[in-house]
CSV table of C-alpha atoms and ligand atoms in Angstrom, one decimal:
chain,number,residue,atom,x,y,z
A,596,MET,CA,3.7,20.0,25.6
A,597,GLU,CA,7.2,21.1,24.6
A,598,ILE,CA,10.1,19.6,22.6
A,599,ASP,CA,13.2,18.7,24.5
A,600,PRO,CA,16.1,18.0,22.0
A,601,TRP,CA,18.0,15.9,24.5
A,602,ALA,CA,15.3,13.8,26.1
A,603,SER,CA,14.3,11.7,23.0
A,604,LYS,CA,10.8,11.7,24.3
A,605,GLY,CA,9.3,11.4,20.8
A,606,VAL,CA,6.5,13.5,19.4
A,607,GLN,CA,2.9,12.4,19.8
A,608,ASN,CA,1.0,14.8,17.6
A,609,TYR,CA,2.9,16.4,14.7
A,610,LYS,CA,0.0,18.6,13.7
A,611,GLU,CA,-0.2,20.2,17.1
A,612,ILE,CA,3.5,20.9,17.0
A,613,CYS,CA,3.1,22.7,13.7
A,614,GLU,CA,0.3,24.9,15.1
A,615,LYS,CA,1.9,25.6,18.4
A,616,PHE,CA,5.3,26.6,17.0
A,617,GLY,CA,4.2,28.1,13.8
A,618,LEU,CA,5.7,25.7,11.4
A,619,ASP,CA,4.5,25.5,7.8
A,620,THR,CA,3.6,22.1,6.3
A,621,VAL,CA,5.5,20.8,3.3
A,622,ASP,CA,3.5,20.4,0.1
A,623,HIS,CA,5.6,17.8,-1.8
A,624,THR,CA,3.7,18.5,-5.1
A,625,LYS,CA,5.5,21.9,-5.1
A,626,LEU,CA,9.0,20.5,-4.6
A,627,PRO,CA,11.5,19.7,-7.4
A,628,SER,CA,12.1,15.9,-7.6
A,629,PRO,CA,10.7,15.0,-4.2
A,630,THR,CA,12.1,11.9,-2.5
A,631,HIS,CA,10.1,9.1,-0.9
A,632,LEU,CA,10.5,11.0,2.4
A,633,HIS,CA,8.7,14.0,1.0
A,634,ARG,CA,6.1,12.0,-1.0
A,635,ARG,CA,5.2,10.0,2.1
A,636,GLY,CA,4.8,13.1,4.4
A,637,ILE,CA,7.8,12.0,6.5
A,638,ILE,CA,9.5,15.4,5.9
A,639,PHE,CA,6.4,17.2,6.9
A,640,ALA,CA,7.2,20.8,8.1
A,641,HIS,CA,9.5,23.7,7.4
A,642,ARG,CA,10.4,27.3,8.2
A,643,ASP,CA,11.0,29.7,5.4
A,644,LEU,CA,11.9,27.0,2.8
A,645,ASN,CA,10.8,29.3,0.0
A,646,ASN,CA,13.8,31.5,0.7
A,647,VAL,CA,16.0,28.6,-0.4
A,648,LEU,CA,13.8,27.4,-3.2
A,649,ASP,CA,13.5,30.9,-4.6
A,650,ALA,CA,17.2,31.4,-4.6
A,651,ARG,CA,17.6,28.1,-6.5
A,652,LYS,CA,15.0,29.1,-9.0
A,653,ALA,CA,16.8,32.4,-9.6
A,654,GLY,CA,20.1,30.5,-10.0
A,655,ARG,CA,21.5,32.1,-6.9
A,656,PRO,CA,23.7,30.1,-4.4
A,657,PHE,CA,22.3,28.5,-1.3
A,658,GLY,CA,23.8,26.3,1.4
A,659,VAL,CA,22.8,23.4,3.6
A,660,LEU,CA,24.0,22.9,7.1
A,661,SER,CA,23.2,20.1,9.4
A,662,GLY,CA,24.9,18.0,12.1
A,663,LEU,CA,24.8,15.1,14.4
A,664,MET,CA,26.2,14.3,17.8
A,665,PRO,CA,28.8,11.6,17.7
A,666,SER,CA,27.5,10.0,20.9
A,667,GLY,CA,27.4,6.3,20.0
A,668,GLN,CA,26.7,4.0,17.0
A,669,ILE,CA,25.1,5.6,13.9
A,670,HIS,CA,21.7,4.2,13.1
A,671,LEU,CA,19.1,4.4,10.3
A,672,GLY,CA,17.4,7.4,11.9
A,673,HIS,CA,20.6,9.4,11.7
A,674,LYS,CA,20.8,8.7,8.0
A,675,MET,CA,17.7,10.8,7.2
A,676,VAL,CA,19.6,14.0,7.9
A,677,ILE,CA,22.3,13.2,5.4
A,678,ASP,CA,19.7,12.0,2.8
A,679,GLN,CA,18.1,15.4,3.0
A,680,ALA,CA,21.4,17.2,2.8
A,681,LYS,CA,22.1,15.2,-0.3
A,682,TRP,CA,18.7,16.1,-1.8
A,683,PHE,CA,19.5,19.8,-1.4
A,684,GLN,CA,23.0,19.2,-2.8
A,685,ASP,CA,21.5,17.6,-5.9
A,686,LEU,CA,19.4,20.8,-6.3
A,687,GLY,CA,22.6,22.9,-6.3
A,688,GLY,CA,23.4,23.7,-2.7
A,689,ASP,CA,26.7,23.4,-1.0
A,690,VAL,CA,26.8,21.2,2.1
A,691,THR,CA,28.4,21.7,5.5
A,692,ILE,CA,28.1,19.0,8.2
A,693,THR,CA,28.8,19.6,11.9
A,694,ILE,CA,30.2,16.9,14.1
A,695,ALA,CA,28.7,18.1,17.4
A,696,ASP,CA,31.5,16.9,19.6
A,697,LEU,CA,31.2,19.8,22.1
A,698,GLU,CA,27.5,19.2,22.4
A,699,ALA,CA,28.0,15.4,23.0
A,700,HIS,CA,30.7,16.2,25.5
A,701,ALA,CA,28.4,18.7,27.3
A,702,THR,CA,25.2,16.7,27.2
A,703,ARG,CA,26.2,13.1,27.0
A,704,GLY,CA,29.2,13.0,29.3
A,705,LEU,CA,31.6,11.7,26.7
A,706,SER,CA,35.2,12.7,26.5
A,707,LEU,CA,36.2,14.6,23.4
A,708,GLU,CA,38.5,11.7,22.5
A,709,LYS,CA,35.7,9.3,22.6
A,710,CYS,CA,33.5,11.6,20.5
A,711,ARG,CA,36.3,11.8,17.9
A,712,LYS,CA,36.6,8.0,17.7
A,713,TYR,CA,32.8,7.6,17.2
A,714,ALA,CA,32.7,10.5,14.7
A,715,ILE,CA,35.3,8.8,12.5
A,716,GLU,CA,34.5,5.2,12.8
A,717,GLU,CA,30.8,5.4,13.0
A,718,TYR,CA,29.6,8.7,11.4
A,719,ILE,CA,31.9,10.0,8.8
A,720,SER,CA,32.9,6.6,7.5
A,721,ASN,CA,29.2,5.8,6.9
A,722,TYR,CA,28.6,9.3,5.4
A,723,ALA,CA,31.1,8.2,2.8
A,724,GLY,CA,28.6,5.7,1.4
A,725,MET,CA,25.7,8.1,1.2
A,726,GLY,CA,26.5,9.8,-2.1
A,727,LEU,CA,27.5,13.3,-1.0
A,728,ASN,CA,29.6,15.1,-3.5
A,729,PRO,CA,33.1,15.6,-1.9
A,730,ASP,CA,33.7,18.8,-3.9
A,731,LYS,CA,30.7,20.4,-2.4
A,732,THR,CA,30.7,18.9,1.1
A,733,SER,CA,32.7,20.0,4.2
A,734,ILE,CA,32.6,18.2,7.5
A,735,TYR,CA,34.0,19.8,10.6
A,736,PHE,CA,34.3,19.2,14.4
A,737,GLN,CA,32.7,21.9,16.6
A,738,SER,CA,35.8,21.8,18.8
A,739,GLU,CA,38.0,22.6,15.9
A,740,ARG,CA,36.2,25.5,14.3
A,741,PRO,CA,36.6,28.3,16.8
A,742,ILE,CA,34.5,30.7,14.7
A,743,VAL,CA,31.3,28.8,15.6
A,744,GLN,CA,32.1,29.1,19.3
A,745,LYS,CA,32.8,32.8,18.9
A,746,LEU,CA,29.6,33.4,16.9
A,747,GLY,CA,27.7,31.5,19.6
A,748,PHE,CA,29.2,33.9,22.1
A,749,THR,CA,28.3,37.0,20.1
A,750,LEU,CA,24.8,35.8,19.4
A,751,GLY,CA,24.4,35.0,23.1
A,752,LYS,CA,24.0,38.7,23.7
A,753,LYS,CA,20.6,38.5,22.0
A,754,THR,CA,19.2,36.0,24.4
A,755,ASN,CA,19.0,35.5,28.2
A,756,LEU,CA,18.6,32.9,30.9
A,757,SER,CA,14.8,33.3,31.0
A,758,GLU,CA,14.5,32.6,27.3
A,759,MET,CA,16.8,29.6,27.6
A,760,GLU,CA,14.7,28.3,30.5
A,761,ALA,CA,11.5,28.8,28.6
A,762,ILE,CA,12.8,27.1,25.5
A,763,TYR,CA,14.7,24.2,27.0
A,764,GLY,CA,13.4,23.9,30.6
A,765,PHE,CA,16.9,24.6,31.9
A,766,SER,CA,17.1,25.1,35.7
A,767,GLY,CA,19.6,26.1,38.4
A,768,GLU,CA,21.3,22.6,38.2
A,769,THR,CA,21.9,22.7,34.4
A,770,ASN,CA,25.6,22.7,33.8
A,771,LEU,CA,26.8,25.7,31.9
A,772,ALA,CA,28.4,23.6,29.1
A,773,HIS,CA,25.0,22.3,28.4
A,774,VAL,CA,23.6,25.9,28.3
A,775,GLN,CA,26.3,26.9,25.9
A,776,SER,CA,25.7,24.0,23.5
A,777,PRO,CA,22.6,25.6,21.8
A,778,LEU,CA,24.6,28.8,21.3
A,779,VAL,CA,27.4,26.8,19.6
A,780,GLN,CA,24.7,25.2,17.5
A,781,ALA,CA,23.5,28.7,16.5
A,782,GLY,CA,27.1,29.4,15.6
A,783,ASP,CA,27.2,26.2,13.4
A,784,ILE,CA,24.0,27.3,11.7
A,785,VAL,CA,25.0,30.8,10.7
A,786,HIS,CA,28.7,30.5,10.0
A,787,PRO,CA,28.4,29.4,6.4
A,788,GLN,CA,27.1,32.9,5.7
A,789,LEU,CA,30.4,34.4,6.7
A,790,ASP,CA,32.6,35.6,3.8
A,791,GLU,CA,35.3,32.9,4.6
A,792,TYR,CA,32.6,30.2,4.3
A,793,GLY,CA,30.7,31.2,1.2
A,794,GLY,CA,29.1,34.6,2.1
A,795,LEU,CA,25.6,35.9,2.4
A,796,ARG,CA,23.1,33.3,1.0
A,797,PRO,CA,20.1,31.4,2.3
A,798,ILE,CA,21.1,28.4,4.5
A,799,VAL,CA,18.7,25.5,5.1
A,800,VAL,CA,19.0,23.2,8.1
A,801,PRO,CA,17.4,19.8,7.5
A,802,VAL,CA,16.8,18.1,10.9
A,803,GLY,CA,14.5,15.9,13.0
A,804,ILE,CA,11.6,17.8,14.6
A,805,ASP,CA,13.3,17.5,18.0
A,806,GLN,CA,15.8,20.2,16.8
A,807,ASP,CA,13.3,22.9,16.2
A,808,PRO,CA,13.9,24.7,19.5
A,809,HIS,CA,17.5,25.4,18.3
A,810,ILE,CA,16.1,26.8,15.0
A,811,ARG,CA,13.7,29.0,16.9
A,812,LEU,CA,16.4,30.3,19.2
A,813,THR,CA,18.8,30.9,16.3
A,814,ARG,CA,16.2,32.7,14.1
A,815,GLY,CA,15.3,34.9,17.1
A,816,MET,CA,18.8,35.8,17.9
A,817,VAL,CA,19.7,36.5,14.3
A,818,SER,CA,16.8,38.7,13.7
A,819,LYS,CA,17.7,40.8,16.7
A,820,THR,CA,21.2,41.4,15.2
A,821,ASN,CA,19.7,42.8,12.0
A,822,TRP,CA,20.1,46.6,11.5
A,823,PHE,CA,17.0,46.8,9.2
A,824,ASN,CA,13.7,45.2,10.2
A,825,VAL,CA,11.5,44.2,7.4
A,826,ASN,CA,7.8,43.6,8.1
A,827,GLN,CA,4.4,43.5,6.4
A,828,ASN,CA,2.4,46.6,7.3
A,829,LYS,CA,-1.4,47.1,7.7
A,830,ALA,CA,-1.8,48.1,4.1
A,831,GLY,CA,-0.3,44.7,3.0
A,832,ASN,CA,2.9,46.4,1.9
A,833,ILE,CA,6.3,46.3,3.4
A,834,THR,CA,7.7,48.6,6.1
A,835,ILE,CA,11.4,48.8,6.8
A,836,GLY,CA,12.4,50.0,10.3
A,837,LEU,CA,15.9,50.9,11.5
A,838,SER,CA,17.0,48.9,14.4
A,839,ILE,CA,19.2,50.9,16.8
A,840,GLN,CA,21.8,48.8,18.6
A,841,ASP,CA,24.8,49.3,20.8
A,842,ASN,CA,27.2,48.9,17.9
A,843,ASN,CA,25.4,50.9,15.2
A,844,GLN,CA,24.3,54.2,16.8
A,845,ASN,CA,26.6,56.3,14.7
A,846,SER,CA,25.6,54.7,11.4
A,847,MET,CA,21.9,55.0,12.3
A,848,GLY,CA,22.1,58.7,12.9
A,849,ILE,CA,22.0,58.7,16.7
A,850,ARG,CA,23.9,61.5,18.5
A,851,GLU,CA,26.0,61.0,21.6
A,852,ASP,CA,23.2,62.6,23.6
A,853,GLY,CA,20.6,60.1,22.2
A,854,GLY,CA,18.9,62.5,19.8
A,855,VAL,CA,18.6,62.1,16.1
A,856,ASP,CA,21.2,63.6,13.8
A,857,LYS,CA,19.1,64.6,10.9
A,858,ASN,CA,21.9,64.6,8.3
A,859,ARG,CA,23.2,61.2,9.2
A,860,ARG,CA,19.7,59.8,9.5
A,861,GLU,CA,18.8,61.0,6.0
A,862,LYS,CA,22.0,59.4,4.7
A,863,VAL,CA,21.2,56.0,6.0
A,864,ILE,CA,17.6,56.2,4.8
A,865,ALA,CA,18.9,57.1,1.4
A,866,LYS,CA,21.2,54.1,1.4
A,867,ALA,CA,18.4,51.8,2.3
A,868,ILE,CA,16.2,53.2,-0.4
A,869,SER,CA,19.0,52.7,-2.9
A,870,ALA,CA,19.5,49.1,-1.7
A,871,ILE,CA,15.9,48.1,-2.2
A,872,GLY,CA,16.0,49.8,-5.6
A,873,LYS,CA,18.4,46.9,-6.5
A,874,ALA,CA,15.6,44.5,-5.8
A,875,GLY,CA,13.4,46.5,-8.1
A,876,PHE,CA,11.3,48.5,-5.7
A,877,SER,CA,11.0,52.3,-5.9
A,878,GLN,CA,7.6,53.5,-4.5
A,879,THR,CA,9.0,54.5,-1.1
A,880,ASN,CA,7.7,56.8,1.5
A,881,ALA,CA,10.3,57.6,4.2
A,882,ASN,CA,10.0,59.0,7.7
A,883,PRO,CA,13.5,59.7,8.7
A,884,LYS,CA,12.7,60.9,12.1
A,885,HIS,CA,11.0,57.6,13.0
A,886,GLY,CA,13.5,55.7,11.0
A,887,THR,CA,10.9,53.9,8.8
A,888,ILE,CA,10.4,53.5,5.1
A,889,ASP,CA,7.1,52.2,3.6
A,890,VAL,CA,7.6,50.3,0.4
A,891,LYS,CA,4.4,50.6,-1.5
A,892,ASP,CA,5.2,48.5,-4.5
A,893,ALA,CA,6.3,45.5,-2.4
A,894,VAL,CA,4.1,42.8,-0.9
A,895,ASN,CA,4.6,40.1,1.6
A,896,GLU,CA,6.2,37.7,-0.9
A,897,ASN,CA,8.9,40.3,-1.6
A,898,GLN,CA,10.2,40.3,2.0
A,899,ASN,CA,13.1,38.0,1.3
A,900,GLU,CA,14.5,39.9,-1.7
A,901,ILE,CA,14.3,43.2,0.2
A,902,ARG,CA,15.9,41.6,3.3
A,903,TYR,CA,18.8,40.2,1.2
A,904,GLN,CA,19.6,43.7,-0.2
A,905,LEU,CA,19.4,45.3,3.2
A,906,LEU,CA,21.7,42.6,4.7
A,907,LYS,CA,24.2,43.3,2.0
A,908,LEU,CA,24.0,47.0,2.9
A,909,GLU,CA,24.3,46.2,6.6
A,910,ARG,CA,27.6,44.3,5.9
A,911,GLU,CA,28.9,47.3,3.9
A,912,MET,CA,28.1,49.5,6.9
A,913,GLY,CA,30.0,47.2,9.3
A,914,GLY,CA,27.2,44.9,10.7
A,915,MET,CA,27.1,41.1,10.6
A,916,GLY,CA,24.3,41.0,8.0
A,917,LEU,CA,23.0,37.6,9.0
A,918,MET,CA,20.0,35.9,7.3
A,919,GLN,CA,17.6,33.9,9.4
A,920,PRO,CA,18.1,30.2,8.6
A,921,SER,CA,15.5,28.1,6.9
A,922,SER,CA,14.7,24.5,8.1
A,923,THR,CA,13.0,21.3,7.2
A,924,TYR,CA,11.8,18.7,9.6
A,925,HIS,CA,11.4,14.9,9.4
A,926,GLN,CA,9.3,12.7,11.6
A,927,PHE,CA,10.8,9.8,13.5
A,928,ALA,CA,10.4,6.1,12.6
A,929,VAL,CA,9.2,4.0,15.5
A,930,GLY,CA,11.8,1.9,17.4
A,931,MET,CA,11.9,-1.7,16.4
A,932,THR,CA,10.3,-2.8,19.7
A,933,GLY,CA,7.4,-0.4,19.2
A,934,GLY,CA,8.7,2.4,21.4
A,935,LYS,CA,11.4,5.0,20.8
A,936,MET,CA,14.4,4.4,18.6
A,937,SER,CA,17.5,4.8,20.8
A,938,SER,CA,21.2,4.2,20.3
A,939,SER,CA,21.6,3.0,23.9
A,940,GLN,CA,19.1,0.2,23.3
A,941,PRO,CA,20.4,-1.8,20.3
A,942,GLU,CA,17.2,-3.8,20.0
A,943,THR,CA,15.3,-0.7,19.1
A,944,THR,CA,17.1,0.2,15.9
A,945,MET,CA,19.3,-0.9,13.1
A,946,PHE,CA,22.8,0.3,13.3
A,947,LEU,CA,24.5,1.0,10.0
A,948,ASN,CA,27.4,-1.3,11.1
A,949,ASP,CA,25.0,-4.2,12.0
A,950,SER,CA,25.7,-7.6,10.4
A,951,MET,CA,23.0,-9.1,8.2
A,952,LYS,CA,22.4,-11.7,10.9
A,953,ASP,CA,21.7,-8.9,13.5
A,954,ILE,CA,19.3,-7.3,11.1
A,955,GLU,CA,17.4,-10.5,10.4
A,956,LYS,CA,17.1,-11.1,14.1
A,957,LYS,CA,15.9,-7.6,14.9
A,958,ILE,CA,13.2,-7.6,12.2
A,959,LYS,CA,12.0,-11.1,13.2
A,960,SER,CA,11.4,-10.0,16.8
A,961,SER,CA,10.2,-6.5,15.9
A,962,PHE,CA,6.9,-5.1,17.0
A,963,SER,CA,4.0,-6.3,14.8
A,964,GLY,CA,0.7,-4.8,13.8
A,965,GLY,CA,-0.6,-8.3,13.0
A,966,GLN,CA,-3.3,-10.3,14.8
A,967,ALA,CA,-2.6,-13.0,17.4
A,968,THR,CA,-3.5,-15.9,15.2
A,969,VAL,CA,-3.6,-16.6,11.5
A,970,GLU,CA,-7.3,-17.0,11.4
A,971,GLU,CA,-7.8,-13.7,13.2
A,972,HIS,CA,-5.3,-12.0,10.9
A,973,ARG,CA,-7.1,-13.3,7.8
A,974,ALA,CA,-10.4,-12.0,9.2
A,975,LYS,CA,-9.3,-8.6,10.5
A,976,GLY,CA,-6.1,-7.8,8.7
A,977,GLY,CA,-3.0,-6.1,10.1
A,978,ASN,CA,-2.4,-2.5,11.1
A,979,PRO,CA,0.5,-1.1,9.0
A,980,ASP,CA,0.5,2.2,11.0
A,981,VAL,CA,2.1,0.5,14.0
A,982,ASP,CA,3.8,-2.4,12.2
A,983,VAL,CA,7.6,-2.0,12.3
A,984,ALA,CA,8.3,-4.1,9.2
A,985,TYR,CA,5.8,-2.0,7.2
A,986,GLN,CA,7.1,1.3,8.7
A,987,TYR,CA,10.7,0.5,7.9
A,988,LEU,CA,9.8,-0.3,4.3
A,989,ARG,CA,8.0,3.0,4.2
A,990,TYR,CA,10.8,5.0,5.8
A,991,PHE,CA,13.9,3.3,4.5
A,992,PHE,CA,13.8,0.3,2.2
A,993,GLU,CA,10.9,0.5,-0.4
A,994,GLU,CA,11.5,3.3,-2.8
A,995,ASP,CA,8.6,2.4,-5.1
A,996,ASP,CA,5.3,4.0,-4.0
A,997,ASN,CA,3.2,1.5,-5.9
A,998,GLU,CA,4.9,-1.4,-4.4
A,999,LEU,CA,4.5,0.1,-0.9
A,1000,GLU,CA,0.8,0.7,-1.5
A,1001,ARG,CA,0.4,-2.9,-2.7
A,1002,ILE,CA,2.0,-4.2,0.5
A,1003,ARG,CA,-0.1,-1.9,2.6
A,1004,ASN,CA,-3.3,-3.0,1.0
A,1005,GLU,CA,-2.5,-6.7,1.2
A,1006,TYR,CA,-1.5,-6.4,4.9
A,1007,THR,CA,-4.5,-4.4,5.8
A,1008,SER,CA,-6.8,-6.9,4.1
A,1009,GLY,CA,-5.2,-9.9,5.8
A,1010,ASP,CA,-3.8,-11.4,2.6
A,1011,LEU,CA,-0.3,-10.8,3.8
A,1012,LEU,CA,0.7,-12.4,7.1
A,1013,THR,CA,3.0,-11.0,9.8
A,1014,GLY,CA,5.7,-13.5,8.9
A,1015,GLU,CA,5.4,-12.6,5.3
A,1016,ILE,CA,5.7,-8.8,5.7
A,1017,LYS,CA,8.7,-9.4,7.9
A,1018,ALA,CA,10.2,-11.6,5.2
A,1019,ILE,CA,9.8,-8.8,2.7
A,1020,CYS,CA,11.3,-6.3,5.1
A,1021,ILE,CA,14.3,-8.6,5.8
A,1022,GLU,CA,14.9,-9.1,2.1
A,1023,LYS,CA,14.7,-5.4,1.3
A,1024,ALA,CA,16.8,-4.4,4.3
A,1025,SER,CA,19.5,-6.9,3.5
A,1026,GLU,CA,19.7,-5.7,-0.1
A,1027,TRP,CA,19.9,-2.1,1.1
A,1028,MET,CA,22.5,-2.8,3.8
A,1029,LYS,CA,24.6,-4.8,1.4
A,1030,ASN,CA,24.6,-2.0,-1.1
A,1031,HIS,CA,25.4,0.6,1.6
A,1032,HIS,CA,28.3,-1.5,2.9
A,1033,GLU,CA,29.7,-1.7,-0.6
A,1034,LEU,CA,29.4,2.0,-1.2
A,1035,LYS,CA,30.9,2.7,2.1
A,1036,ASP,CA,33.9,0.4,1.5
A,1037,GLN,CA,34.5,1.9,-1.9
A,1038,ASN,CA,34.4,5.4,-0.7
A,1039,GLN,CA,36.5,5.5,2.4
A,1040,HIS,CA,39.1,7.7,0.6
A,1041,LEU,CA,36.4,10.5,0.6
A,1042,ILE,CA,36.8,11.0,4.4
A,1043,LYS,CA,39.9,13.0,3.9
A,1044,LYS,CA,38.3,15.2,1.3
A,1045,PHE,CA,35.2,15.8,3.5
A,1046,LEU,CA,37.3,16.9,6.4
A,1047,LYS,CA,39.4,19.5,4.4
B,2067,LIG,N1,22.0,19.0,18.1
B,2067,LIG,C1,22.2,18.1,17.0
B,2067,LIG,C2,21.9,16.7,17.5
B,2067,LIG,O1,21.5,16.5,18.6
B,2067,LIG,C3,23.6,18.3,16.5
B,2067,LIG,C4,23.9,19.6,15.9
B,2067,LIG,C5,24.9,20.5,16.3
B,2067,LIG,C6,23.3,20.2,14.8
B,2067,LIG,N2,24.9,21.6,15.6
B,2067,LIG,C7,23.9,21.5,14.6
B,2067,LIG,C8,22.2,19.9,13.9
B,2067,LIG,C9,23.6,22.4,13.6
B,2067,LIG,C10,21.9,20.8,12.9
B,2067,LIG,C11,22.5,22.0,12.8
B,2067,LIG,O2,22.2,15.7,16.8
């Protein structure tokens, strides 16, 4: 069982994924103004989300970065990423959206020109109708922001072919542009922390669960660049450890011959102690020779504040000072024919540029959880868990939890027939699409602002 971000295999068992890859589950009752995606468990898992929510609570800045490959027509599934970015934006975050044209070129065999055309006509023009605030949103093409490629290259020093094989199943035949694309994605994810793009702050990456391998890779590489490791120790407090690297030997008090320069070592320890003092911690016990500091008045929950101060110090000392990104994950709606949703099979999904007629047709012939005959349906009831009309109401078109619950109960009891639940879905979908197309048309002028 592994996740392949390019195979669109779909995930069978979300709980298993959480356990295997160490994801935390989202508790929507602890979130500020949760959306229907949170309330219904569709956004179900995260990494380190508290780092972002704590920053927000303390009135400190945070950012959101996500992206999509412009490899065809934009469909409903793609919209979930933008909806989540908007939710974080409404909570105060700045938003950066990547148009992953290099990735699409490397993995989907499209020319960069074709990607650009899809990006503008399909993706960005629809984003314009999704309520992002143009003053706090920036959209860019991977191919046009060299810094993300350069960062990918730099971070690439912290991984190797074996790890790439283990995470992605790459083999001898994998083309090297494909191998590079997750590194560019790592560059995408960390670049908002650079001073030119807003500076050191928590960055959250809202994505579908298929993207977690990239998050794992990025978090791993980032933590290996850090000059100060922060970990919980056996006593339940925090221990800071100096991380000696090629580019910091001097600052860390390592002599040319590899020995410890006592004076310089004591200096860096003193700097670290003063840095964590800014986070309010003072009960320290340092071992300069080993390069460790125990912080006795800090516990696990204080890790992020301590890390933040040490990353600031690392930057002052000449390091990159990068924070590991946070992430949230959504589940996937089923395809309209009951299998996977896929852009290359138009009957499996609703495109945002579909006409009302297309939509009606697709819902009418969508996979149903109803019974074969009316009599049987009345007796046994339908199964909403596999019923496309119900699932699309749940994912996309019915905002009201009570109304959704009512539909679910009536369908399960057999009161609501297959044709009837499809009719409800068609009505709601048409209303939603009409509204989206209006917003989109009204807001085309935003495209220029997003791309600045
Ligand atoms: N890999 C993503 C996709 O397949 C696109 C992407 C590129 C991305 N860079 C990103 C997503 C950074 C999130 C964050 O759609």
